[in-house]
Coordinates of C-alpha atoms in Angstrom, one line a residue:
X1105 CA 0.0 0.0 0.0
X1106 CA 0.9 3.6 -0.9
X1107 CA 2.7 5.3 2.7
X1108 CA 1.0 8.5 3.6
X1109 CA 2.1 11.1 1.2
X1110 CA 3.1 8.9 -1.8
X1111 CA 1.5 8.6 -4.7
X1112 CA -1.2 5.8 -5.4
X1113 CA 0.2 2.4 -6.2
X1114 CA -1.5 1.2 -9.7
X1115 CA -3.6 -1.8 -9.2
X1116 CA -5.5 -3.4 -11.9
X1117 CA -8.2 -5.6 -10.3
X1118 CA -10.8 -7.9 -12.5
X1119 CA -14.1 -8.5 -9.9
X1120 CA -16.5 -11.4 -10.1
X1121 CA -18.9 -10.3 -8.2
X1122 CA -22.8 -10.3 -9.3
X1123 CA -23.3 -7.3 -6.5
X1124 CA -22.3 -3.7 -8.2
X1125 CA -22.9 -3.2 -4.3
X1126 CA -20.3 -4.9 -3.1
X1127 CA -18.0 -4.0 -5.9
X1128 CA -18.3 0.0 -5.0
X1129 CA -18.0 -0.9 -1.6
X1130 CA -14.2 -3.0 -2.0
X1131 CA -13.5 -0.4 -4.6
X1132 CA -13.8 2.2 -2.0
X1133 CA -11.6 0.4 0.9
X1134 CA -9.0 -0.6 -2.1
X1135 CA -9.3 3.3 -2.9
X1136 CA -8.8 4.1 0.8
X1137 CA -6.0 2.0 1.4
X1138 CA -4.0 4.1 -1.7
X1139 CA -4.4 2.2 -4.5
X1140 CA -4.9 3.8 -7.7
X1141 CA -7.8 0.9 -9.3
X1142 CA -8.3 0.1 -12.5
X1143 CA -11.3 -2.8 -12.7
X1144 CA -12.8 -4.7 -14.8
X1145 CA -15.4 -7.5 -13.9
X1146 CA -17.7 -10.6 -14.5
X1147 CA -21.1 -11.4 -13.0
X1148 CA -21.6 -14.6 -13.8
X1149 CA -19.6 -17.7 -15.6
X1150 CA -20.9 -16.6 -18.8
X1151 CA -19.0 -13.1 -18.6
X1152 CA -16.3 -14.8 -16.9
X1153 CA -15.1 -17.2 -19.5
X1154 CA -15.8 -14.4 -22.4
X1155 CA -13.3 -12.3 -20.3
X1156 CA -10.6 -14.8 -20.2
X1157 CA -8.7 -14.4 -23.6
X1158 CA -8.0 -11.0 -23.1
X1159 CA -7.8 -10.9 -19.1
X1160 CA -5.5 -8.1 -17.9
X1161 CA -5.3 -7.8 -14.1
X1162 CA -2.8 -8.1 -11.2
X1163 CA -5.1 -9.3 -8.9
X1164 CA -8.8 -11.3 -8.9
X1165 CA -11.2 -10.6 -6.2
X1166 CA -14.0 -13.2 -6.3
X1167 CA -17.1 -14.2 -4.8
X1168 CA -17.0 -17.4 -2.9
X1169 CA -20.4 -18.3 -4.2
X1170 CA -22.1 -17.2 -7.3
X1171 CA -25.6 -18.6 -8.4
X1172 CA -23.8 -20.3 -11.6
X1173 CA -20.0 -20.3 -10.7
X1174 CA -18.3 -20.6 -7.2
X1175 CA -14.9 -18.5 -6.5
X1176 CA -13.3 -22.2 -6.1
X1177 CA -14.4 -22.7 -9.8
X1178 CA -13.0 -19.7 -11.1
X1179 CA -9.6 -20.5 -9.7
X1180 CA -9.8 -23.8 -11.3
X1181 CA -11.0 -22.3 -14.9
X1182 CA -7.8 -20.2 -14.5
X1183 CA -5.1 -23.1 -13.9
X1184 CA -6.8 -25.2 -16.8
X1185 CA -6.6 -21.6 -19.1
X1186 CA -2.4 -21.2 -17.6
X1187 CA -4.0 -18.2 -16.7
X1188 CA -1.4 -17.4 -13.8
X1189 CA -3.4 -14.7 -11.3
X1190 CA -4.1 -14.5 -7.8
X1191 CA -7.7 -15.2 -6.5
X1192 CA -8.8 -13.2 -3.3
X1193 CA -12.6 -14.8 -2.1
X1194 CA -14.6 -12.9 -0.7
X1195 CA -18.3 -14.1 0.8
X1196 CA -20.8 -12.9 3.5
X1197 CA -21.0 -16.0 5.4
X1198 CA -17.8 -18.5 6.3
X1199 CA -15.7 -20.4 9.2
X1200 CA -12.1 -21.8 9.6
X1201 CA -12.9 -24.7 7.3
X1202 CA -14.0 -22.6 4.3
X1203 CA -11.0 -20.6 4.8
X1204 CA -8.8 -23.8 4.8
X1205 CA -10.9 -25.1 1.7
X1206 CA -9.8 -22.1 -0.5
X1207 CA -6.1 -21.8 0.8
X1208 CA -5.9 -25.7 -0.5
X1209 CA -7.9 -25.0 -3.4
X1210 CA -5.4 -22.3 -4.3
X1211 CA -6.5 -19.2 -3.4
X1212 CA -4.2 -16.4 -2.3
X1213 CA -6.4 -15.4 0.5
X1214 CA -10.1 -15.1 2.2
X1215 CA -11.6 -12.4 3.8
X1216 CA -14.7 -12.5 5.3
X1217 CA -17.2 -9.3 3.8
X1218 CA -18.1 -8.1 7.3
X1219 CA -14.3 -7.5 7.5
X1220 CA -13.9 -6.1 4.3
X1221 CA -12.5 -2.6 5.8
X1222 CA -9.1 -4.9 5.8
X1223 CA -9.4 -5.3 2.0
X1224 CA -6.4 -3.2 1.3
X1225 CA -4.2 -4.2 3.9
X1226 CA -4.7 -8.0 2.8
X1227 CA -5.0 -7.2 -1.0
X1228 CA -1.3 -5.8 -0.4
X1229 CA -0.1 -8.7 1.3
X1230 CA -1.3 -11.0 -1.0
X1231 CA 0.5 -9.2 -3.8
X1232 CA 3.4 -9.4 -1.9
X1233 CA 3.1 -13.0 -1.3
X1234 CA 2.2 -14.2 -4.9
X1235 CA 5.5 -11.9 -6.3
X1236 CA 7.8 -13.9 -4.0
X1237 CA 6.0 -17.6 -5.4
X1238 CA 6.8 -16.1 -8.7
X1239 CA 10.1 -15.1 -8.3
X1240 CA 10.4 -18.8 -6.8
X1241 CA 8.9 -20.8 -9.5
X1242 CA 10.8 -18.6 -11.8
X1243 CA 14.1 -19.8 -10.1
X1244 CA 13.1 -23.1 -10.2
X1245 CA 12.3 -23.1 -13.3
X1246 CA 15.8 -21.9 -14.6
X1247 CA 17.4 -24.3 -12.6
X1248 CA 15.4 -26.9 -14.7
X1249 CA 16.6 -25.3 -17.8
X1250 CA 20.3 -24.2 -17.1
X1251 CA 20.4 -27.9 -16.2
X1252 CA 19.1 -29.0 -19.2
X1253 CA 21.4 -26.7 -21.3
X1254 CA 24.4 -28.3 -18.9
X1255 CA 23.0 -31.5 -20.3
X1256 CA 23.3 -30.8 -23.6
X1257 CA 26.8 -28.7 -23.6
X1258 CA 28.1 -32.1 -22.1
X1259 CA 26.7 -34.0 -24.7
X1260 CA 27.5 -31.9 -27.4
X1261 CA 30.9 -31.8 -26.1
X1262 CA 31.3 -35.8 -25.7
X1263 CA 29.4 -36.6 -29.0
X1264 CA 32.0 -33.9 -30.9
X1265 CA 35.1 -35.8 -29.1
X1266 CA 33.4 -39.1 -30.3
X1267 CA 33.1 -37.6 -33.9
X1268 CA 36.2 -36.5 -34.0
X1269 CA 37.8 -39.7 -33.7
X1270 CA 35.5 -41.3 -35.9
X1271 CA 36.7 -39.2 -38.6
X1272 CA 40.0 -39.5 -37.7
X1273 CA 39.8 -43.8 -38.4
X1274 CA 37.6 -43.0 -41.0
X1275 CA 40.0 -41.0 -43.1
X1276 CA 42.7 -43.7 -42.4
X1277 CA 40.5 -46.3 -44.2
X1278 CA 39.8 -43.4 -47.3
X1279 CA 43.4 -42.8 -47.6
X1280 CA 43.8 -46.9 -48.2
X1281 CA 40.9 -47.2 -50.3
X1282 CA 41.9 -44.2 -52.4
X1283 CA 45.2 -44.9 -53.3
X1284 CA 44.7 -48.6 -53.9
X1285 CA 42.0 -48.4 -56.5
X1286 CA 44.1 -45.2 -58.1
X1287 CA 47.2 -47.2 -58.4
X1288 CA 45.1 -50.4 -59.6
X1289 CA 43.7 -47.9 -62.1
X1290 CA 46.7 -46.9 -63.5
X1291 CA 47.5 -50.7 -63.6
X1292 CA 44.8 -51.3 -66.2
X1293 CA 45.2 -50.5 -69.8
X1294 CA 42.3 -49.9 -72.6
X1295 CA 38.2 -49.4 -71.3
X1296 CA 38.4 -51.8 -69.0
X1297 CA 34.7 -51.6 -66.8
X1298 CA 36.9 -52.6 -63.9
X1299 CA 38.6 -49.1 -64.3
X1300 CA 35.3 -47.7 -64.4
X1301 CA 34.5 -49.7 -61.3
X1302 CA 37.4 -48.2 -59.7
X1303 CA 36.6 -44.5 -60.5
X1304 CA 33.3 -45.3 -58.9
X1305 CA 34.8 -46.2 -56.0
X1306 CA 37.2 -43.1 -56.1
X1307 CA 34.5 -40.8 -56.4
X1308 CA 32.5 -42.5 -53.5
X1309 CA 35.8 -41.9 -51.7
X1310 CA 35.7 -38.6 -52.2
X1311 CA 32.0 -38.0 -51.3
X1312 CA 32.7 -40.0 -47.6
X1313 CA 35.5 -37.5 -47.2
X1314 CA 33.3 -34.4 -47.7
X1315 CA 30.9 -36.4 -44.6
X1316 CA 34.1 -37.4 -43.4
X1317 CA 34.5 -33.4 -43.0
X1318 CA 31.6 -32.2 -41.7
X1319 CA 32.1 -34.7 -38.4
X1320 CA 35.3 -32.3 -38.2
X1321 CA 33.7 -29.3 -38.7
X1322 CA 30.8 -30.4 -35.7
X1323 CA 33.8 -32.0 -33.8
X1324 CA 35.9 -28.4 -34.2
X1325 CA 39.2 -30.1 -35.6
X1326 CA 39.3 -28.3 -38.3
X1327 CA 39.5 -24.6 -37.1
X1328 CA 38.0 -21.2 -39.1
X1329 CA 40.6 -20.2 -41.3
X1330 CA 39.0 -16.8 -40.5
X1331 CA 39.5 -13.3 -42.1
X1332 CA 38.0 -9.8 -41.1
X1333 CA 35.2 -9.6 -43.8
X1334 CA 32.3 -7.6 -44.9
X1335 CA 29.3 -10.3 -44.1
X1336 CA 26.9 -7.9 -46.3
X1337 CA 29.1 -9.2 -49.2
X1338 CA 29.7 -13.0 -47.6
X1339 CA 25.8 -13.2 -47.4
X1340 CA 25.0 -11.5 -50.8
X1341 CA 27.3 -14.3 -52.6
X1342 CA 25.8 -17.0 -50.5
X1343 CA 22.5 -15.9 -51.3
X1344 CA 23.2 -16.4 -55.3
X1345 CA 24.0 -19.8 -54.8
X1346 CA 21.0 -20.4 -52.8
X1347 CA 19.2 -19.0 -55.6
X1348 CA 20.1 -22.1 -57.5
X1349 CA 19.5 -25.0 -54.5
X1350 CA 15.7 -23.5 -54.1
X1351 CA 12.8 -23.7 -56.1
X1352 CA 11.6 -20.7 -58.4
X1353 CA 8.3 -21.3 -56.1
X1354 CA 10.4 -20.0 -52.8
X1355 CA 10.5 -16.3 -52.9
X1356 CA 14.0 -15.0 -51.0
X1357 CA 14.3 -11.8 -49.6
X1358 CA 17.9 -10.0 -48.9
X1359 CA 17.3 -6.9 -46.6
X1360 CA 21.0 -6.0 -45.9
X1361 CA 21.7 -3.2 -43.5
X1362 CA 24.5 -0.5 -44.6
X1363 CA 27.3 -0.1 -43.2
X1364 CA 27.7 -2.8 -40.6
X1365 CA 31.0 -3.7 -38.8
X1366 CA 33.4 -6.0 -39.9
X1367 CA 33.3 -9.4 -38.3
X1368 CA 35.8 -12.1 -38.5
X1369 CA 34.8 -15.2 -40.6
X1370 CA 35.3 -18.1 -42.6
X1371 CA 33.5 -17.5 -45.2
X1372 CA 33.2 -21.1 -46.7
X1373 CA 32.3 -21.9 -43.1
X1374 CA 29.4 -19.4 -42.9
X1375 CA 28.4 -20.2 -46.4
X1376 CA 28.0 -23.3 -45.3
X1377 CA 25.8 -22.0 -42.6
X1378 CA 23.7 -20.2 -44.7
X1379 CA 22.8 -23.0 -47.0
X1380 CA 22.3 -26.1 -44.6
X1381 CA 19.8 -23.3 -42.8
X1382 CA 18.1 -22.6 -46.3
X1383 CA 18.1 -26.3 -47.3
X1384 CA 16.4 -27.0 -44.3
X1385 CA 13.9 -23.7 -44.9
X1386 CA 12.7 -25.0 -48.5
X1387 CA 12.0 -28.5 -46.9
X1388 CA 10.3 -27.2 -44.4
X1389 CA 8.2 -25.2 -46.5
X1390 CA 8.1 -28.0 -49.2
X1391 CA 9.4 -25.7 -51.9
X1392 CA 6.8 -23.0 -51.7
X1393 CA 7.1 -19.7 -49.2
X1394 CA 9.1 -16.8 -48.4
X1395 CA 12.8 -17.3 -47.1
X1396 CA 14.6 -14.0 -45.7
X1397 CA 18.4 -13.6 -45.3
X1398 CA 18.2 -10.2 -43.1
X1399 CA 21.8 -8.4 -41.6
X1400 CA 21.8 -5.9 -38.7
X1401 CA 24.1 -4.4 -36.1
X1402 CA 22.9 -4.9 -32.3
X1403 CA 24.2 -4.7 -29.1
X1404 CA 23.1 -7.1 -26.9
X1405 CA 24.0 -9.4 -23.7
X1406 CA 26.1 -12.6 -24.5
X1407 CA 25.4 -16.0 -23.2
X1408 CA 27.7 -17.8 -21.0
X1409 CA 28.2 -21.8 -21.2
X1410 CA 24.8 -22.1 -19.7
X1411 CA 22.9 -19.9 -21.7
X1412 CA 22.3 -17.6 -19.2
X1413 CA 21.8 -13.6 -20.5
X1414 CA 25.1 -11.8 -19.2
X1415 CA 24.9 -7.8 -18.1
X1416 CA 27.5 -6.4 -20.5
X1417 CA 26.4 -5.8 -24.2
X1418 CA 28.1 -7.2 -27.0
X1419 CA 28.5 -5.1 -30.2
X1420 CA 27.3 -7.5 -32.3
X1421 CA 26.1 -8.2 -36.0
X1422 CA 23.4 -10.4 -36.1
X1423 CA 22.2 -12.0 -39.5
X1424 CA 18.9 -13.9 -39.5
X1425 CA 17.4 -16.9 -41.5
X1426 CA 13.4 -17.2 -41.3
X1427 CA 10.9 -18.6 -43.2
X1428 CA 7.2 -19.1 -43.7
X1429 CA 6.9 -22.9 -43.2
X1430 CA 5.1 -24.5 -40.5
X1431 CA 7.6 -24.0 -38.2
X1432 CA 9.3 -26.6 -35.4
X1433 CA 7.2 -28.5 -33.0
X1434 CA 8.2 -27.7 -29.2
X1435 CA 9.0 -31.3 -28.6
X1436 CA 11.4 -31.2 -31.3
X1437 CA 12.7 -27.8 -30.7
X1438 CA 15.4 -29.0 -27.8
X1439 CA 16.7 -31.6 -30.1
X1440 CA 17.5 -29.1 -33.1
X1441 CA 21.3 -29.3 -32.8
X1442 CA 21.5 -33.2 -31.8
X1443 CA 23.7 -34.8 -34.1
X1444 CA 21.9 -37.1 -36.7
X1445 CA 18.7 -36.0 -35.4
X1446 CA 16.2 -35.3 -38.2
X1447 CA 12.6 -35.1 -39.0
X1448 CA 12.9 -35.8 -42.5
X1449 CA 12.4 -39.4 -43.9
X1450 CA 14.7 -42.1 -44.0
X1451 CA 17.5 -41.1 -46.8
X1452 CA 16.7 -37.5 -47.2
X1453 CA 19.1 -35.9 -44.5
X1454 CA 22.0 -36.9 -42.2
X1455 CA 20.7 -35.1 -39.0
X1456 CA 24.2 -33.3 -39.4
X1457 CA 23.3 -29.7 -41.0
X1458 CA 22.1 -28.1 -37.8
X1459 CA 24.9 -29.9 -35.7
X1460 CA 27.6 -28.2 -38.0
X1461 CA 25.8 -24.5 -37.9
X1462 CA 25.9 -24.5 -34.7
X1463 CA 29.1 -25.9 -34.2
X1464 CA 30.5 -23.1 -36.9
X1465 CA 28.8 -20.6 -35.1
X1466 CA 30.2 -21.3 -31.8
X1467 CA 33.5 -21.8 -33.3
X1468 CA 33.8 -17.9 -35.1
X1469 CA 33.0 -17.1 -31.2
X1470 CA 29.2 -16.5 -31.8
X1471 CA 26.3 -17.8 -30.8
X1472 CA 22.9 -18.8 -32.1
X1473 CA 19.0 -18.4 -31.3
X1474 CA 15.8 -19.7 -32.7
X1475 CA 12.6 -18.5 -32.3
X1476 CA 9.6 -21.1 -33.7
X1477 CA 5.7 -21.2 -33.0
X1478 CA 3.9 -24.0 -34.8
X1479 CA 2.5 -22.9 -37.9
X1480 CA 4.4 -19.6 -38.0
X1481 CA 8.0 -20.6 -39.4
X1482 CA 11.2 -20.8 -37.6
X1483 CA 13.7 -17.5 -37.1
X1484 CA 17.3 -18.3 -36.5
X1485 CA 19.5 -15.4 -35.7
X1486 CA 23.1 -15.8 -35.8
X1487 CA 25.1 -13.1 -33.6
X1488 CA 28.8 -12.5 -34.6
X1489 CA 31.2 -10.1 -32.5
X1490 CA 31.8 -6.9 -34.3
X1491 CA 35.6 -6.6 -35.3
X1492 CA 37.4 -3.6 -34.1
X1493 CA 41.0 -2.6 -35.4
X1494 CA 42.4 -2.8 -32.3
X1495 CA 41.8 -6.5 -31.7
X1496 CA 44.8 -8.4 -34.2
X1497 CA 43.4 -11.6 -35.5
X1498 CA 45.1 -14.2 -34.4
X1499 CA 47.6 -16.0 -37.0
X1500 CA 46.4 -19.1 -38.6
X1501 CA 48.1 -21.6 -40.9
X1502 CA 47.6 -21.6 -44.2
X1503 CA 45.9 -24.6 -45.4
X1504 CA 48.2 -26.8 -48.3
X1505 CA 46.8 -26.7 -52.1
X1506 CA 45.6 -30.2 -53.1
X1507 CA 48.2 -31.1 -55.9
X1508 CA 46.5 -33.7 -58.4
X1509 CA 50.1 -34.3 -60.7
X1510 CA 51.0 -37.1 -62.8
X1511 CA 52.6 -39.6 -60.2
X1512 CA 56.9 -38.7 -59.6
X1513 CA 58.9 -41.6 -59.2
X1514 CA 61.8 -40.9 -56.9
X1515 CA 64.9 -41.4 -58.5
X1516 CA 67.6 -41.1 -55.5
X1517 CA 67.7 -43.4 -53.1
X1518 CA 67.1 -41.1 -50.3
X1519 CA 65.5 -42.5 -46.6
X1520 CA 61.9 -41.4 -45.7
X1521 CA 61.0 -42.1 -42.0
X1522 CA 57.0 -43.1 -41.7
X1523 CA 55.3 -42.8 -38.7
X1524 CA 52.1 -44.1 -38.6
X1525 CA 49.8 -45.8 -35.7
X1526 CA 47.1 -47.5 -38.2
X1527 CA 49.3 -50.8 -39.0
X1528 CA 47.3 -51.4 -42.4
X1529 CA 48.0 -47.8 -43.6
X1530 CA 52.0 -47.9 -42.6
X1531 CA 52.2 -51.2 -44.0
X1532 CA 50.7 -49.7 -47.3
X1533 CA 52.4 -46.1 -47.3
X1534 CA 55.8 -48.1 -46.6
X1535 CA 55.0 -50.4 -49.7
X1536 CA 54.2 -47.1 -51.5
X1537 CA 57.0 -45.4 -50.7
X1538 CA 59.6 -48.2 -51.8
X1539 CA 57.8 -49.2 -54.9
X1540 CA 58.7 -45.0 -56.0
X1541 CA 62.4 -46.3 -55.2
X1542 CA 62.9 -44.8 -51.4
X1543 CA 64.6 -46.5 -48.8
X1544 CA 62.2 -46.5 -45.9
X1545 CA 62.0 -47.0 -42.2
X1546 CA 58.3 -47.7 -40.6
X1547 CA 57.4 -46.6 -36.8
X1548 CA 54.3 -47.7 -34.7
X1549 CA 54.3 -44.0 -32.4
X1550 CA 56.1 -41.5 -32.6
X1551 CA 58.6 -42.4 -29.9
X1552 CA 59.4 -45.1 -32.2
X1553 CA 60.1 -42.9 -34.5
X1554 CA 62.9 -41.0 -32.8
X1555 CA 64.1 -44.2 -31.6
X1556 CA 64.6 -45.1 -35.4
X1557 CA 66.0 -41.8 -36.1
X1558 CA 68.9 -41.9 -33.4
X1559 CA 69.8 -45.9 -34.3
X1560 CA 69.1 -45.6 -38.3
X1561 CA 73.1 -45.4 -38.8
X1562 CA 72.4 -43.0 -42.3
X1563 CA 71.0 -39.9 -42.9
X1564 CA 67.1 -39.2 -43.0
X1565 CA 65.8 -37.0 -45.9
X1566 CA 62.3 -37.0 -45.0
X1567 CA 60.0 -38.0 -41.9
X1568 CA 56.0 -38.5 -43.1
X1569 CA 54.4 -38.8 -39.7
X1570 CA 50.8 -38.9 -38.5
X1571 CA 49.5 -36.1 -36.5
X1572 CA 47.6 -38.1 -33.9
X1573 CA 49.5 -41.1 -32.0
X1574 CA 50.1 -42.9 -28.8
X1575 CA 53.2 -42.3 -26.8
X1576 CA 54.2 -39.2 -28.8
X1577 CA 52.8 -37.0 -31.2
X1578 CA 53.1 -35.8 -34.5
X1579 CA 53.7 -32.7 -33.6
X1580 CA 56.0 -33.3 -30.8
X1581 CA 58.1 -35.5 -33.2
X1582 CA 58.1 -32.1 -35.2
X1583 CA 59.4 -30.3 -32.9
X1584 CA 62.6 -32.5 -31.3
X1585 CA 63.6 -33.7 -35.3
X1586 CA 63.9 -30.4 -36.1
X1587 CA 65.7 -29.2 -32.9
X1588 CA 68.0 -32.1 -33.7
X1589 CA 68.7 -31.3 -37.1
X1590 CA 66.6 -28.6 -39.0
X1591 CA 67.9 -29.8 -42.2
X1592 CA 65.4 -33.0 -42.1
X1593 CA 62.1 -32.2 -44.1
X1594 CA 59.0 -33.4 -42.0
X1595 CA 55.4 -33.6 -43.6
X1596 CA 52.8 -34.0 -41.3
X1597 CA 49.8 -36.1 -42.1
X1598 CA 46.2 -35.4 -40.7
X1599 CA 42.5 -35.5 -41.3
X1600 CA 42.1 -32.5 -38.9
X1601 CA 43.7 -28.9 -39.5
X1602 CA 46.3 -26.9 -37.3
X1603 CA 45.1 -24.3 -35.0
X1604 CA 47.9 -21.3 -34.0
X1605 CA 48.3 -23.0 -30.3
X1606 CA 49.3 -26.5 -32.0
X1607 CA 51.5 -24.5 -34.0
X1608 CA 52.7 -22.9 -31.2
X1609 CA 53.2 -25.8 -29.0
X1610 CA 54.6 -28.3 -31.3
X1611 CA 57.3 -27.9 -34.5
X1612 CA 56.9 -26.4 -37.6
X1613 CA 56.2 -28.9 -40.4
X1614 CA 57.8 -27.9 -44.0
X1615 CA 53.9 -29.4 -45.6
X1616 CA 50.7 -30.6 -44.3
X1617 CA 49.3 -33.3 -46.0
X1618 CA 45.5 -33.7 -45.5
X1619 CA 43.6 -37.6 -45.6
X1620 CA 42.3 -38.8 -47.8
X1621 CA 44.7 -38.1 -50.2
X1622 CA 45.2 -39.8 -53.8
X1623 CA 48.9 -40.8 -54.6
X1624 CA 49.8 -38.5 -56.7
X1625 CA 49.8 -35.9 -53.7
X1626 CA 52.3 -37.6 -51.5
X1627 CA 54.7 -38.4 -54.5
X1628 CA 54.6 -34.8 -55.1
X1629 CA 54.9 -33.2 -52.1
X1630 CA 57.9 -35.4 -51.0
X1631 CA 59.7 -34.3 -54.3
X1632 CA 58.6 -30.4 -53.4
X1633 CA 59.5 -31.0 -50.2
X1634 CA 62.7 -32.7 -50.9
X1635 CA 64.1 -29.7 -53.3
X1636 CA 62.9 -27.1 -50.7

């Protein structure tokens, strides 16, 4: 209640109350009490339940008993409506048990109408009381959900670890399959349909290794190689090529905002975004609709690891992706970004375009909402920090150019070193290696390796060593070889890319060598490598 002096405290009150009597009457010891009221009301259930869509009211004061509806009733209407309001009764005529009825029943309180100058005083209590068992369900109720977003960081986080070394097995097996059938290829002369059988099986290959690399993109081994960029111009391109994936049927809308910060991107990464989002817009609007690609500048609060709003605002820029389909079902809304979750039927998606957006997005150091109501499309906005000048990019490494050359015998008989955990592709890269005329030495780990180095008794040219192995790494090989003699040329083999702290951390390869790769790579790069 409003202290002597101070102004009147808004109240909005809805009565149901068949007596315009009574109604003056708690109107007037509301008034009294220093409320400033603003009412509206019901006099039966008829009135009542046409009320209830657009119900606006901090408080409602009810009869207990009405000739068609009881107060008890109403507050049951209300909880089956999730109309959440508290219910005051009010009645001429009561005892202890009535009062203990409606407290159970869930009324906020009961006053008797022959004490009703003590309407204010308890209509201010009760306020009070039902803004402290919001406040509480409210906390509960993020405690549910920051521990469901926990949940699914945790899983996220193991299902990308468990990706990653899927992919990292998987490309072992590619790299074997590859090279065999190209070599076996070469092997055959005139138009054989075994050497078309073989291109088939190169050019399946290929496609497992683009899957092969989306579980690296969702698993973040393969870093953004990112630039500052203009994402006005990154989404404009994008947009041309979505222009072809869609349907003539699917209207798309650019509405680009001028002169927006620079962020720092990837821009094959974010194109990616923006077509797995638009792929998944066209199905979900079965080819006919309205898809917007939208760019704006905003400052506004960033998440931490638990989702939760922080204080500070982030200049941001946030670019948006909706559409006019029938939007996601709430069940299926927490599941969005699961890995090989899908809606779509058997053969028409992975389950892996969401995983990878959001695992892009998180990677450039943004983050991602959606907003979706059945039957009123999906919204995904995708906020990127604003780059400033003062904050240097950090260095990445550039990526190496896939050679595709016509396969380089060696023709010296100089020692390459192979390191290589996966015994099946050692034993084949050794067999490789010797059949192009090097002398070669094969290594289980990487402390092998060394081991083979110090006790070889001749000079090594060239070390070819994985990037992931027991005992020690790739990189760590990198490093002592070339501490030990700088003049040995090391190529580092790997499905995943380099990030500046590996760099950092372990040596400085002379070439990266990415799996899968076809023969004619490695015979080249050793040469390139070999005469510097």
């Amino acid at each position: 209640m409003a202290a002597a002096g101070n102004p009147p405290l808004p109240i909005r009150v809805f009565f149901l109350e068949d007596n315009p009597d009574d109604v003056e009457l708690e109107l007037y010891e509301l008034r009294r009490a220093g409320f400033a009221v603003q009412h509206t009301g019901a006099r039966n259930r008829t009135e009542f339940l046409s009320a209830l869509p657009n119900l606006a009211a901090d408080i409602v004061i009810a009869d207990y008993s009405l000739p068609d509806i009881t107060g008890i009733e109403a507050i049951h209407v209300l909880k089956e409506q999730k109309i959440a309001l508290p219910v005051m009764l009010v009645t001429g005529m009561g005892n202890e048990q009535l009062a203990v009825d409606s407290l159970r029943e869930g009324a906020i309180d009961y006053i008797l109408k022959r004490n009703i100058a003590g309407l204010g005083a308890r209509v201010g209590r009760a306020l009070e009381i039902w803004a402290d068992r919001q406040a509480i369900r409210q906390a509960e109720q993020d405690k549910i959900r920051l521990r469901e977003q926990l949940f699914q960081a945790q899983k996220m986080e193991s299902v990308g670890r468990l990706a990653g070394g899927i992919a990292h097995d998987f490309n072992n097996i590619l790299t074997v399959m590859l090279s065999c059938a190209a070599i076996s290829r070469r092997l055959l002369t005139g138009d054989s349909p075994v050497a078309r059988n073989l291109e088939t099986i190169e050019e399946m290959c290929r496609k497992a290794a683009a899957l092969v690399k989306q579980l690296l993109l969702f698993s973040r081994k393969i870093p953004p190689a990112v630039k500052v960029s203009d994402l006005n111009e990154t989404v404009g391109r994008a947009a041309q090529l979505i222009r072809h994936l869609v349907e003539e049927t699917v209207e798309i809308r650019v509405l680009l905002e001028e002169e927006l910060p620079p962020v720092q991107l990837d821009e094959g990464q974010m194109t990616q975004v923006l077509v797995n989002l638009a792929v998944n817009a066209r199905d979900a609007m079965q080819s006919k609709g309205t898809m917007t690609l939208a760019t704006r500048r905003c400052n506004v609060a960033r998440p931490d690891s638990a989702g939760r709003r922080g204080q500070e605002p982030c200049d941001c820029v946030c670019l948006t992706v909706s559409d006019t389909g029938p939007g996601i079902q709430p069940e299926v809304l927490p599941h969005i970004y699961d890995p090989f979750f899908t809606t779509k039927e058997v053969g028409q998606g992975t389950g892996l375009g969401l995983a990878i957006v959001y695992s892009i997005v998180t990677g450039h150091g943004g983050w991602i909402d959606v907003e979706s109501r059945p039957s009123q499309g999906a919204i995904f906005r995708i906020y990127l920090p604003a780059h400033h000048a003062e904050a240097a990019a950090e260095p990445g490494m550039a990526r190496p150019v896939a050679l595709r050359t016509p396969l380089t015998l060696g023709v010296r008989p100089e020692t390459v070193l192979v390191a290589e955990d996966e015994e099946t592709l050692r034993s084949y890269t050794t067999e490789l290696l010797e059949d192009m005329g090097y002398d070669v030495l094969a290594a289980r780990d990487g402390q092998e390796a060394w081991h083979l180095l110090e006790t070889a008794g001749r000079p090594i040219q060239v070390v070819i060593s994985d990037m992931v192995m027991p005992k020690k790494s790739g990189l760590e090989l990198c490093r002592d070889i070339k501490a030990r003699d700088p003049d040995i040329r090391f190529i580092l083999v790997t499905g995943y890319s380099l990030d500046p702290a590996q760099a950092v951390t372990g040596g400085q390869p002379d070439a990266v060598l990415m799996k899968p790769y076809a023969v004619e790579q490695l015979a080249d790069l050793i040469r390139k490598v070999m005469e510097g």
